[in-house]
Amino acid sequence: MRFPALQTEEGCIFESNAILRHIARCEKSGARLYGASTFEGSQVDMWLDFASSEIDANTKPFLLAAFMGTPVAPDAQAPLEESLAGLELWLETRTFLVGERMTIADIAVAFSLQWAYRLNAEHGEALAKKFKNAYRLYNTVMQQPKTVEVLKQWGATFGAVKAPKKAEEKKPKAEKKPKAAEHAEEEEEKPAKEEKKPNPLDALPPSSFVLDAFKREYSNTDTRTVAAPYFFANYDSEGYTCFWCRYKYNEENKMQFMTANLVRGWFQRMEHVRKYAFGIALIIGEDKKHDLVGMWVFRGKGMPEIVSEVVDTELFDWEEIKDVQAEKEKITDYLCWEGPTIPLPVLEGRCFK
């Protein structure tokens, strides 16, 4: 038996990517981990191969240096950077590697990048800064609650850190080429039914607060003297709900540009909610030690289902603002990105409107 291995009722499966594929095929929740179509399934396979044959292979010199003391050749960095340059270009216009949701392609590539960032002590941080889109993807996967849970269970961290002294029994992964077409088509049929489900927000009674009108005020007038007073004069607590939000893993925010990338990815995945939401996200504190906080307005009472389904939502603690008028000063400061109720200096802000 080779490791890593998965014991199933039918028998054992070994090698990381084979296990990933098996889990994705068996997944029944509609998450589309193997893509939403036959073509996307093939793209997932493409990136699994890339993770193994490009990133893992080009990281091997640093793995051997960290665990066995083998000297690293002077030109060992170049092939790795060439691979990451291709990944960087692909992610220039994409949040995820395949489609609009996370798949096992993102997971495989992120954990291959984990070796590149953690074992390459001399160049790991430089790689993160040079290939920002690749690091954004890596950061998105690594900050998923389940990923954080597993990493903490094993005492692991993520980012460009020095390699541990004891070797772990992890080897470059061998590839198997399964036939994914049938399974990808089965996965495709389920989400189609979900997409046809009517949005309950569209069935709500008309509200006296017109969100688009407020967005125009916010975009075209002075925030503190015009847009904020407009909000409080017209806000309808029966038709809308406001929330504070705070990122759960603020202690892990080490670089401002990475946190900004996290916000950009979050807002991209909220695109289908734009009609029903307005939000402010603020990065407050210092460049290498800061918090991500925000204020949101959502259509309807409570947290809308289409918002709670966005993968980033569970990365935040949410607190409903019960009395908007009582929180007028703090809400105004958040809308203005400055003010005495914000406890730390605002490094940058982003508006979802």
Short mmCIF file of C-alpha atoms in Angstrom, two decimals:
data_model
loop_
_atom_site.label_atom_id
_atom_site.label_comp_id
_atom_site.label_asym_id
_atom_site.label_seq_id
_atom_site.Cartn_x
_atom_site.Cartn_y
_atom_site.Cartn_z
CA MET A 1 0.00 0.00 0.00
CA ARG A 2 1.20 3.51 -0.86
CA PHE A 3 0.28 6.68 0.98
CA PRO A 4 -1.70 8.85 1.17
CA ALA A 5 -4.53 6.32 0.91
CA LEU A 6 -8.31 6.33 1.27
CA GLN A 7 -10.19 3.28 2.57
CA THR A 8 -13.66 2.93 1.02
CA GLU A 9 -16.31 0.20 1.17
CA GLU A 10 -15.21 -0.96 -2.28
CA GLY A 11 -11.50 -0.94 -1.47
CA CYS A 12 -8.47 1.37 -1.19
CA ILE A 13 -7.44 4.32 -3.33
CA PHE A 14 -3.96 5.81 -3.07
CA GLU A 15 -2.31 9.04 -4.28
CA SER A 16 -3.65 12.51 -3.50
CA ASN A 17 -5.16 13.44 -6.86
CA ALA A 18 -6.88 10.06 -7.26
CA ILE A 19 -8.45 10.55 -3.82
CA LEU A 20 -9.49 14.10 -4.74
CA ARG A 21 -11.17 12.87 -7.91
CA HIS A 22 -13.00 10.10 -6.05
CA ILE A 23 -14.35 12.51 -3.42
CA ALA A 24 -15.45 14.98 -6.11
CA ARG A 25 -17.33 12.27 -8.01
CA CYS A 26 -19.06 11.01 -4.87
CA GLU A 27 -20.04 14.50 -3.68
CA LYS A 28 -23.85 14.91 -3.81
CA SER A 29 -24.52 18.40 -2.41
CA GLY A 30 -24.34 20.17 -5.78
CA ALA A 31 -21.02 21.90 -5.06
CA ARG A 32 -19.75 20.83 -8.52
CA LEU A 33 -16.26 20.04 -7.25
CA TYR A 34 -15.46 18.40 -10.60
CA GLY A 35 -16.86 21.27 -12.66
CA ALA A 36 -20.33 21.92 -14.06
CA SER A 37 -19.90 20.27 -17.47
CA THR A 38 -17.83 17.74 -19.38
CA PHE A 39 -15.54 20.52 -20.60
CA GLU A 40 -15.06 21.93 -17.10
CA GLY A 41 -14.33 18.42 -15.84
CA SER A 42 -11.55 18.17 -18.41
CA GLN A 43 -10.22 21.56 -17.31
CA VAL A 44 -10.16 20.31 -13.72
CA ASP A 45 -8.07 17.33 -14.88
CA MET A 46 -5.80 19.75 -16.72
CA TRP A 47 -5.04 21.69 -13.53
CA LEU A 48 -4.58 18.55 -11.45
CA ASP A 49 -1.93 17.50 -13.99
CA PHE A 50 -0.41 20.99 -13.81
CA ALA A 51 -0.18 20.85 -10.01
CA SER A 52 1.63 17.52 -10.16
CA SER A 53 3.84 17.88 -13.22
CA GLU A 54 4.64 21.59 -12.96
CA ILE A 55 4.43 22.93 -9.41
CA ASP A 56 5.27 19.74 -7.50
CA ALA A 57 8.04 18.77 -9.90
CA ASN A 58 9.64 22.22 -9.82
CA THR A 59 9.35 22.42 -6.02
CA LYS A 60 11.15 19.10 -5.52
CA PRO A 61 14.66 20.66 -5.24
CA PHE A 62 13.48 22.78 -2.30
CA LEU A 63 11.74 19.81 -0.69
CA LEU A 64 14.97 17.78 -0.87
CA ALA A 65 16.94 20.71 0.53
CA ALA A 66 14.55 21.17 3.46
CA PHE A 67 14.23 17.52 4.43
CA MET A 68 17.49 15.93 3.27
CA GLY A 69 19.95 18.80 3.11
CA THR A 70 20.50 18.40 -0.63
CA PRO A 71 22.02 21.58 -2.13
CA VAL A 72 19.70 23.58 -4.37
CA ALA A 73 21.05 24.24 -7.86
CA PRO A 74 21.46 27.94 -8.74
CA ASP A 75 18.94 27.67 -11.58
CA ALA A 76 16.30 25.70 -9.61
CA GLN A 77 14.10 28.76 -9.08
CA ALA A 78 13.64 29.57 -12.79
CA PRO A 79 11.40 26.58 -13.77
CA LEU A 80 9.15 27.20 -10.76
CA GLU A 81 8.74 30.87 -11.66
CA GLU A 82 7.99 29.92 -15.26
CA SER A 83 5.17 27.64 -14.08
CA LEU A 84 3.78 30.29 -11.73
CA ALA A 85 3.89 32.89 -14.52
CA GLY A 86 1.48 30.76 -16.56
CA LEU A 87 -0.79 30.32 -13.54
CA GLU A 88 -0.65 34.06 -12.87
CA LEU A 89 -1.74 34.90 -16.41
CA TRP A 90 -4.67 32.46 -16.27
CA LEU A 91 -5.92 33.99 -13.01
CA GLU A 92 -5.66 37.56 -14.31
CA THR A 93 -9.35 37.52 -15.27
CA ARG A 94 -10.57 34.62 -13.12
CA THR A 95 -11.36 34.12 -9.44
CA PHE A 96 -11.14 30.33 -9.67
CA LEU A 97 -9.24 28.06 -12.05
CA VAL A 98 -12.39 26.49 -13.53
CA GLY A 99 -15.82 28.11 -13.73
CA GLU A 100 -17.23 30.41 -11.05
CA ARG A 101 -16.91 28.09 -8.06
CA MET A 102 -14.13 26.39 -6.18
CA THR A 103 -13.28 22.93 -7.53
CA ILE A 104 -10.73 20.27 -6.68
CA ALA A 105 -8.47 22.02 -9.21
CA ASP A 106 -8.16 25.01 -6.85
CA ILE A 107 -7.58 22.71 -3.88
CA ALA A 108 -4.86 20.69 -5.63
CA VAL A 109 -3.02 23.75 -6.94
CA ALA A 110 -3.26 25.56 -3.58
CA PHE A 111 -1.74 22.66 -1.67
CA SER A 112 1.02 22.32 -4.26
CA LEU A 113 1.70 26.03 -3.76
CA GLN A 114 1.84 25.35 -0.02
CA TRP A 115 5.06 23.41 -0.60
CA ALA A 116 6.44 26.14 -2.86
CA TYR A 117 5.79 28.87 -0.28
CA ARG A 118 6.72 26.96 2.87
CA LEU A 119 9.80 25.05 1.75
CA ASN A 120 11.41 27.73 -0.39
CA ALA A 121 12.62 29.71 2.62
CA GLU A 122 14.82 32.02 0.57
CA HIS A 123 12.29 32.96 -2.11
CA GLY A 124 8.85 32.02 -0.71
CA GLU A 125 7.75 35.52 0.28
CA ALA A 126 9.13 36.96 -2.97
CA LEU A 127 7.05 34.45 -4.94
CA ALA A 128 3.92 35.56 -3.07
CA LYS A 129 4.60 39.21 -3.94
CA LYS A 130 5.62 38.60 -7.55
CA PHE A 131 2.71 36.31 -8.49
CA LYS A 132 -0.14 38.04 -6.69
CA ASN A 133 -3.01 36.30 -8.49
CA ALA A 134 -1.56 32.88 -7.68
CA TYR A 135 -1.22 33.88 -4.04
CA ARG A 136 -4.80 35.19 -4.03
CA LEU A 137 -6.07 31.78 -5.13
CA TYR A 138 -3.86 30.07 -2.55
CA ASN A 139 -5.08 32.42 0.17
CA THR A 140 -8.73 31.86 -0.79
CA VAL A 141 -8.41 28.07 -0.45
CA MET A 142 -6.28 28.16 2.69
CA GLN A 143 -8.69 30.47 4.52
CA GLN A 144 -11.74 28.29 3.98
CA PRO A 145 -13.01 27.22 7.45
CA LYS A 146 -12.51 23.51 6.75
CA THR A 147 -8.96 24.12 5.50
CA VAL A 148 -8.10 26.17 8.58
CA GLU A 149 -9.57 23.45 10.79
CA VAL A 150 -7.41 20.75 9.17
CA LEU A 151 -4.24 22.87 9.22
CA LYS A 152 -4.69 23.67 12.90
CA GLN A 153 -5.38 20.01 13.67
CA TRP A 154 -1.96 19.13 12.28
CA GLY A 155 -0.23 22.18 13.74
CA ALA A 156 0.40 23.57 10.26
CA THR A 157 0.29 27.14 9.00
CA PHE A 158 0.11 28.69 5.56
CA GLY A 159 2.24 31.30 3.86
CA ALA A 160 5.94 31.68 3.20
CA VAL A 161 7.46 30.10 6.32
CA LYS A 162 10.51 27.94 7.02
CA ALA A 163 10.23 24.20 6.52
CA PRO A 164 9.80 21.93 9.57
CA LYS A 165 12.84 19.92 10.59
CA LYS A 166 11.17 16.50 10.56
CA ALA A 167 10.30 15.07 7.21
CA GLU A 168 6.74 14.21 6.40
CA GLU A 169 5.92 11.21 4.26
CA LYS A 170 4.68 13.20 1.29
CA LYS A 171 5.97 12.47 -2.17
CA PRO A 172 5.30 13.98 -5.57
CA LYS A 173 1.96 12.68 -6.73
CA ALA A 174 1.60 10.22 -9.62
CA GLU A 175 -1.22 10.87 -12.04
CA LYS A 176 -4.11 8.66 -13.05
CA LYS A 177 -6.29 9.63 -15.98
CA PRO A 178 -9.88 8.71 -15.08
CA LYS A 179 -12.88 9.03 -17.37
CA ALA A 180 -14.64 12.02 -15.89
CA ALA A 181 -17.21 12.75 -18.60
CA GLU A 182 -20.15 10.72 -17.24
CA HIS A 183 -19.71 12.02 -13.70
CA ALA A 184 -19.29 15.64 -14.77
CA GLU A 185 -22.54 15.43 -16.75
CA GLU A 186 -24.36 14.00 -13.71
CA GLU A 187 -23.03 16.88 -11.59
CA GLU A 188 -24.23 19.32 -14.27
CA GLU A 189 -27.89 18.26 -14.04
CA LYS A 190 -28.35 18.99 -10.31
CA PRO A 191 -27.28 22.63 -10.21
CA ALA A 192 -29.48 23.36 -13.22
CA LYS A 193 -32.53 22.66 -11.02
CA GLU A 194 -31.16 24.97 -8.31
CA GLU A 195 -30.66 27.82 -10.78
CA LYS A 196 -34.32 27.67 -11.84
CA LYS A 197 -35.50 28.14 -8.24
CA PRO A 198 -37.24 31.54 -7.93
CA ASN A 199 -35.52 34.12 -5.75
CA PRO A 200 -37.81 34.90 -2.78
CA LEU A 201 -36.42 38.46 -2.65
CA ASP A 202 -38.17 39.19 -5.95
CA ALA A 203 -41.51 38.28 -4.37
CA LEU A 204 -41.22 40.76 -1.48
CA PRO A 205 -43.66 43.69 -1.33
CA PRO A 206 -42.32 46.99 -2.71
CA SER A 207 -40.24 49.01 -0.25
CA SER A 208 -40.25 52.76 0.28
CA PHE A 209 -36.43 52.57 0.36
CA VAL A 210 -35.13 52.30 -3.22
CA LEU A 211 -31.65 50.79 -2.95
CA ASP A 212 -30.57 51.90 -6.43
CA ALA A 213 -31.53 55.50 -5.62
CA PHE A 214 -29.35 55.40 -2.50
CA LYS A 215 -26.47 53.93 -4.53
CA ARG A 216 -26.74 56.87 -6.93
CA GLU A 217 -26.67 59.32 -4.02
CA TYR A 218 -23.65 57.56 -2.56
CA SER A 219 -21.81 57.66 -5.89
CA ASN A 220 -22.59 61.24 -6.87
CA THR A 221 -22.87 63.32 -3.69
CA ASP A 222 -20.88 64.06 -0.55
CA THR A 223 -21.22 61.08 1.75
CA ARG A 224 -21.35 62.72 5.18
CA THR A 225 -23.55 65.71 4.31
CA VAL A 226 -25.86 64.25 1.63
CA ALA A 227 -25.72 60.47 1.04
CA ALA A 228 -25.70 59.39 4.70
CA PRO A 229 -28.63 61.67 5.69
CA TYR A 230 -30.50 60.36 2.63
CA PHE A 231 -29.95 56.80 3.86
CA PHE A 232 -31.35 57.45 7.35
CA ALA A 233 -34.27 59.51 6.04
CA ASN A 234 -35.41 56.79 3.65
CA TYR A 235 -34.28 53.47 5.18
CA ASP A 236 -37.09 50.91 5.53
CA SER A 237 -36.49 48.42 8.36
CA GLU A 238 -39.36 46.22 7.15
CA GLY A 239 -37.90 45.82 3.68
CA TYR A 240 -34.17 45.71 4.48
CA THR A 241 -31.74 44.46 7.11
CA CYS A 242 -28.34 45.90 8.05
CA PHE A 243 -25.37 43.94 9.40
CA TRP A 244 -21.92 44.50 10.82
CA CYS A 245 -19.38 41.90 9.75
CA ARG A 246 -15.92 41.02 10.99
CA TYR A 247 -13.45 38.61 9.40
CA LYS A 248 -12.94 35.54 11.62
CA TYR A 249 -9.21 35.18 10.96
CA ASN A 250 -7.93 38.74 11.34
CA GLU A 251 -4.92 37.52 13.31
CA GLU A 252 -3.66 35.93 10.09
CA ASN A 253 -3.77 39.16 8.04
CA LYS A 254 -0.07 39.89 7.49
CA MET A 255 0.06 41.86 4.23
CA GLN A 256 -2.39 44.57 3.12
CA PHE A 257 -2.34 43.65 -0.58
CA MET A 258 -3.29 40.07 0.26
CA THR A 259 -6.26 41.21 2.34
CA ALA A 260 -7.29 43.55 -0.48
CA ASN A 261 -7.16 40.60 -2.90
CA LEU A 262 -9.35 38.64 -0.52
CA VAL A 263 -11.94 41.44 -0.59
CA ARG A 264 -11.83 41.64 -4.39
CA GLY A 265 -12.42 37.91 -4.70
CA TRP A 266 -15.26 38.10 -2.18
CA PHE A 267 -17.00 40.90 -4.08
CA GLN A 268 -16.59 39.03 -7.38
CA ARG A 269 -18.36 36.03 -5.89
CA MET A 270 -21.15 38.35 -4.66
CA GLU A 271 -21.82 39.68 -8.17
CA HIS A 272 -25.22 37.92 -8.48
CA VAL A 273 -26.32 39.62 -5.22
CA ARG A 274 -25.61 43.18 -6.40
CA LYS A 275 -29.28 43.97 -7.10
CA TYR A 276 -30.19 43.22 -3.48
CA ALA A 277 -27.20 44.50 -1.50
CA PHE A 278 -24.93 47.38 -0.62
CA GLY A 279 -21.76 46.90 1.39
CA ILE A 280 -18.66 48.58 2.78
CA ALA A 281 -15.46 46.63 3.54
CA LEU A 282 -12.68 48.38 5.45
CA ILE A 283 -9.11 47.27 6.11
CA ILE A 284 -8.13 48.96 9.38
CA GLY A 285 -4.88 48.97 11.33
CA GLU A 286 -1.34 48.65 9.95
CA ASP A 287 0.09 47.08 6.79
CA LYS A 288 1.27 43.90 8.50
CA LYS A 289 -1.29 43.78 11.32
CA HIS A 290 -4.82 44.76 10.43
CA ASP A 291 -8.50 43.80 10.60
CA LEU A 292 -11.13 43.38 7.91
CA VAL A 293 -14.54 44.74 8.95
CA GLY A 294 -17.66 45.84 7.13
CA MET A 295 -21.24 47.09 7.06
CA TRP A 296 -23.93 45.67 4.76
CA VAL A 297 -27.50 46.39 3.70
CA PHE A 298 -29.53 43.42 2.39
CA ARG A 299 -33.02 43.22 0.91
CA GLY A 300 -35.55 41.45 3.11
CA LYS A 301 -35.55 40.42 6.76
CA GLY A 302 -32.41 38.72 8.02
CA MET A 303 -29.60 37.22 5.97
CA PRO A 304 -30.79 36.36 2.42
CA GLU A 305 -30.20 32.78 1.30
CA ILE A 306 -28.35 33.92 -1.82
CA VAL A 307 -25.85 35.70 0.45
CA SER A 308 -25.39 32.86 2.94
CA GLU A 309 -24.67 30.52 0.00
CA VAL A 310 -21.63 32.58 -1.06
CA VAL A 311 -18.55 30.68 0.14
CA ASP A 312 -16.99 33.78 1.73
CA THR A 313 -19.98 34.51 4.00
CA GLU A 314 -19.01 31.88 6.54
CA LEU A 315 -15.55 33.45 6.84
CA PHE A 316 -17.14 36.37 8.73
CA ASP A 317 -18.94 36.89 12.02
CA TRP A 318 -22.22 38.72 11.36
CA GLU A 319 -24.17 40.94 13.76
CA GLU A 320 -27.57 42.28 12.78
CA ILE A 321 -28.04 46.01 13.38
CA LYS A 322 -31.36 45.99 15.22
CA ASP A 323 -31.83 49.77 15.40
CA VAL A 324 -30.26 51.59 12.45
CA GLN A 325 -31.11 55.05 13.78
CA ALA A 326 -29.37 54.29 17.09
CA GLU A 327 -26.20 53.32 15.19
CA LYS A 328 -26.31 56.42 12.98
CA GLU A 329 -22.85 57.74 13.90
CA LYS A 330 -21.06 54.43 13.37
CA ILE A 331 -22.88 53.66 10.11
CA THR A 332 -22.03 57.14 8.82
CA ASP A 333 -18.35 56.66 9.67
CA TYR A 334 -18.31 53.34 7.81
CA LEU A 335 -19.97 54.95 4.79
CA CYS A 336 -17.32 57.70 4.89
CA TRP A 337 -14.40 55.29 5.57
CA GLU A 338 -13.33 57.52 8.47
CA GLY A 339 -14.52 58.76 11.83
CA PRO A 340 -14.18 58.35 15.61
CA THR A 341 -16.22 55.13 15.85
CA ILE A 342 -13.71 53.23 13.69
CA PRO A 343 -11.14 52.02 16.25
CA LEU A 344 -8.09 51.84 13.95
CA PRO A 345 -6.78 53.88 10.99
CA VAL A 346 -8.44 52.97 7.69
CA LEU A 347 -5.81 51.65 5.27
CA GLU A 348 -8.27 51.24 2.42
CA GLY A 349 -11.93 50.68 1.75
CA ARG A 350 -14.04 49.03 -0.90
CA CYS A 351 -17.71 49.56 -1.73
CA PHE A 352 -20.09 46.93 -3.11
CA LYS A 353 -22.86 48.76 -4.94
#
